[in-house]
Amino acid sequence: MSQELKKIKIINGPNLNMLGKREPEIYGSVTLDQINSDLDKKAKPLGIDLGFFQSNHEGAIVDKIHEFFNENIKGVIINPGALTHTSVALRDALLLLSCPIVEIHLSNIYKRESFRHKSMLADIATGQVCGFGHYGYQMALNAIANRINES
Ligand code: CA2
């Protein structure tokens, strides 16, 4: 009997389309396309269907999350970029979802400037991964896959 693939969405916020192209000393030299393609390879054997979305616009990300509301989404992995520290709109949109949400950051936001220490999502996310560079996305995928299998 074939099992339905579980849908997980990967969202990246402002400026993360520039990964690997600028500031490699902070954010590494791997591009977002490479990160996404590595995730896709890992997801297939786990029975997971990944969807990818990146935008530099807060409203576009909120609209995308509203689309998830009508789909049978099993999990969301989100690096909100700088919106992490400012966006009540993003927080409210994610609160509409009932699936696990993993907040991920390439850098350790708690080792950086104090304005990055506050996350608008930390207390509504299932968990947070930060400081492990691009590998953090794989960690987040593992964590969410385990959570889905346990439920
Ligand atoms: O560490 C992370 O993943 C961040 O979410 C990255 C955001 C930053 O505002 C957060 O505090 C932490 C910034 C993303 C900027 O991405 C760039 C990538 C390459 C070159 C320049 C910026």
Short mmCIF file of C-alpha atoms and ligand atoms in Angstrom, two decimals:
data_model
loop_
_atom_site.label_atom_id
_atom_site.label_comp_id
_atom_site.label_asym_id
_atom_site.label_seq_id
_atom_site.Cartn_x
_atom_site.Cartn_y
_atom_site.Cartn_z
CA MET A 1 0.00 0.00 0.00
CA SER A 2 1.49 3.37 -0.96
CA GLN A 3 1.74 5.96 1.81
CA GLU A 4 0.86 9.58 1.15
CA LEU A 5 3.88 11.89 1.21
CA LYS A 6 3.93 14.25 4.19
CA LYS A 7 4.08 17.91 3.22
CA ILE A 8 6.59 20.15 4.94
CA LYS A 9 7.20 23.76 3.93
CA ILE A 10 10.52 25.59 4.12
CA ILE A 11 10.24 29.38 4.34
CA ASN A 12 13.11 31.83 4.15
CA GLY A 13 12.71 35.53 4.77
CA PRO A 14 14.42 38.74 3.67
CA ASN A 15 17.93 38.66 2.21
CA LEU A 16 18.36 34.90 2.53
CA ASN A 17 18.32 34.70 -1.28
CA MET A 18 21.79 36.29 -0.99
CA LEU A 19 23.26 33.36 0.93
CA GLY A 20 26.66 32.27 -0.35
CA LYS A 21 26.98 35.48 -2.35
CA ARG A 22 27.75 38.02 0.43
CA GLU A 23 29.06 37.94 4.05
CA PRO A 24 30.27 34.31 3.99
CA GLU A 25 32.08 34.93 7.32
CA ILE A 26 28.67 35.23 9.06
CA TYR A 27 26.30 33.17 6.94
CA GLY A 28 28.60 30.68 5.18
CA SER A 29 29.31 30.07 1.51
CA VAL A 30 26.47 27.68 0.69
CA THR A 31 23.69 29.15 -1.45
CA LEU A 32 19.98 28.84 -0.69
CA ASP A 33 19.55 26.69 -3.82
CA GLN A 34 22.19 24.28 -2.48
CA ILE A 35 20.54 24.18 0.94
CA ASN A 36 17.17 23.44 -0.65
CA SER A 37 18.52 20.77 -2.96
CA ASP A 38 20.32 19.02 -0.03
CA LEU A 39 17.07 19.11 1.95
CA ASP A 40 15.13 17.65 -0.97
CA LYS A 41 17.58 14.72 -1.23
CA LYS A 42 17.19 14.03 2.48
CA ALA A 43 13.39 14.37 2.48
CA LYS A 44 12.54 11.84 -0.25
CA PRO A 45 13.60 8.68 1.66
CA LEU A 46 11.76 10.03 4.72
CA GLY A 47 8.50 10.09 2.75
CA ILE A 48 8.41 13.88 2.87
CA ASP A 49 7.39 16.25 0.12
CA LEU A 50 9.11 19.62 0.61
CA GLY A 51 7.85 22.98 -0.65
CA PHE A 52 10.19 25.97 -0.75
CA PHE A 53 9.39 29.66 -0.49
CA GLN A 54 11.65 32.69 -0.08
CA SER A 55 10.55 36.30 -0.07
CA ASN A 56 11.95 39.67 0.89
CA HIS A 57 8.43 40.89 1.67
CA GLU A 58 6.66 40.37 4.98
CA GLY A 59 3.15 40.40 3.42
CA ALA A 60 4.11 37.83 0.78
CA ILE A 61 5.26 35.46 3.53
CA VAL A 62 2.03 36.03 5.49
CA ASP A 63 0.01 35.32 2.30
CA LYS A 64 1.98 32.10 1.73
CA ILE A 65 1.29 30.93 5.29
CA HIS A 66 -2.44 31.58 4.70
CA GLU A 67 -2.25 29.23 1.69
CA PHE A 68 -0.91 26.50 3.99
CA PHE A 69 -4.05 26.82 6.09
CA ASN A 70 -6.02 25.07 3.34
CA GLU A 71 -3.43 22.38 2.67
CA ASN A 72 -2.66 19.34 4.77
CA ILE A 73 0.70 20.66 5.97
CA LYS A 74 2.54 18.51 8.50
CA GLY A 75 5.26 20.97 9.41
CA VAL A 76 6.93 24.31 8.73
CA ILE A 77 10.63 25.15 8.93
CA ILE A 78 11.17 28.89 8.89
CA ASN A 79 14.15 31.19 8.88
CA PRO A 80 12.37 34.53 9.06
CA GLY A 81 15.61 36.53 8.69
CA ALA A 82 15.33 39.98 10.28
CA LEU A 83 11.52 39.58 10.55
CA THR A 84 12.32 37.27 13.49
CA HIS A 85 12.94 40.28 15.65
CA THR A 86 10.10 42.54 14.50
CA SER A 87 7.14 40.82 12.94
CA VAL A 88 3.93 40.47 14.93
CA ALA A 89 2.19 39.82 11.58
CA LEU A 90 4.35 36.77 10.94
CA ARG A 91 3.78 35.53 14.49
CA ASP A 92 -0.01 35.93 14.11
CA ALA A 93 0.01 34.12 10.76
CA LEU A 94 1.97 31.17 12.17
CA LEU A 95 -0.48 30.98 15.08
CA LEU A 96 -3.16 30.03 12.51
CA LEU A 97 -1.36 26.74 11.86
CA SER A 98 -1.68 23.68 14.05
CA CYS A 99 1.36 21.76 12.73
CA PRO A 100 4.88 21.75 14.29
CA ILE A 101 6.95 24.83 13.46
CA VAL A 102 10.74 24.94 13.69
CA GLU A 103 12.46 28.34 13.77
CA ILE A 104 15.93 28.17 12.33
CA HIS A 105 18.85 30.59 12.12
CA LEU A 106 22.21 30.09 10.50
CA SER A 107 23.96 32.22 13.10
CA ASN A 108 23.63 32.01 16.87
CA ILE A 109 21.39 35.03 17.35
CA TYR A 110 22.14 35.03 21.11
CA LYS A 111 25.86 35.63 20.47
CA ARG A 112 25.17 38.66 18.27
CA GLU A 113 23.81 42.18 18.79
CA SER A 114 21.23 42.49 21.58
CA PHE A 115 18.43 43.41 19.13
CA ARG A 116 18.77 39.90 17.66
CA HIS A 117 18.27 38.21 21.04
CA LYS A 118 14.51 38.73 20.90
CA SER A 119 12.53 36.43 18.63
CA MET A 120 8.83 37.12 18.03
CA LEU A 121 8.39 33.42 17.21
CA ALA A 122 10.44 31.59 19.83
CA ASP A 123 7.55 31.04 22.24
CA ILE A 124 5.10 29.87 19.57
CA ALA A 125 7.52 27.58 17.72
CA THR A 126 7.80 23.90 18.55
CA GLY A 127 11.56 24.43 18.75
CA GLN A 128 14.45 26.55 17.57
CA VAL A 129 17.76 25.63 15.92
CA CYS A 130 20.45 28.29 15.67
CA GLY A 131 24.18 28.62 15.24
CA PHE A 132 24.89 25.56 13.08
CA GLY A 133 24.94 27.28 9.68
CA HIS A 134 23.27 25.52 6.76
CA TYR A 135 23.42 22.21 8.63
CA GLY A 136 20.72 23.63 10.93
CA TYR A 137 18.14 23.15 8.16
CA GLN A 138 18.92 19.42 8.11
CA MET A 139 18.66 19.29 11.89
CA ALA A 140 15.29 21.01 11.71
CA LEU A 141 14.08 18.53 9.06
CA ASN A 142 15.16 15.57 11.22
CA ALA A 143 13.46 17.04 14.26
CA ILE A 144 10.19 17.67 12.47
CA ALA A 145 10.23 14.24 10.78
CA ASN A 146 10.66 12.59 14.20
CA ARG A 147 7.83 14.68 15.62
CA ILE A 148 5.51 13.66 12.76
CA ASN A 149 6.39 9.96 13.11
CA GLU A 150 5.75 10.05 16.85
CA SER A 151 2.30 11.61 16.47
O1 CA2 B 1 21.17 33.77 11.37
C1 CA2 B 1 20.16 33.83 10.68
O2 CA2 B 1 19.78 32.91 9.97
C2 CA2 B 1 19.34 35.13 10.64
O3 CA2 B 1 17.96 34.79 10.57
C3 CA2 B 1 19.79 35.86 9.40
C4 CA2 B 1 19.17 37.25 9.26
C5 CA2 B 1 19.37 38.07 10.54
O4 CA2 B 1 18.71 39.31 10.43
C6 CA2 B 1 18.87 37.33 11.75
O5 CA2 B 1 19.13 38.11 12.89
C7 CA2 B 1 19.55 35.98 11.89
C8 CA2 B 1 19.82 38.02 8.10
C9 CA2 B 1 19.77 37.31 6.80
C10 CA2 B 1 20.69 38.03 5.86
O6 CA2 B 1 21.13 37.11 4.91
C11 CA2 B 1 22.21 37.45 4.18
C12 CA2 B 1 22.80 36.44 3.46
C13 CA2 B 1 23.91 36.72 2.71
C14 CA2 B 1 24.42 37.98 2.64
C15 CA2 B 1 23.83 39.01 3.37
C16 CA2 B 1 22.72 38.73 4.12
#
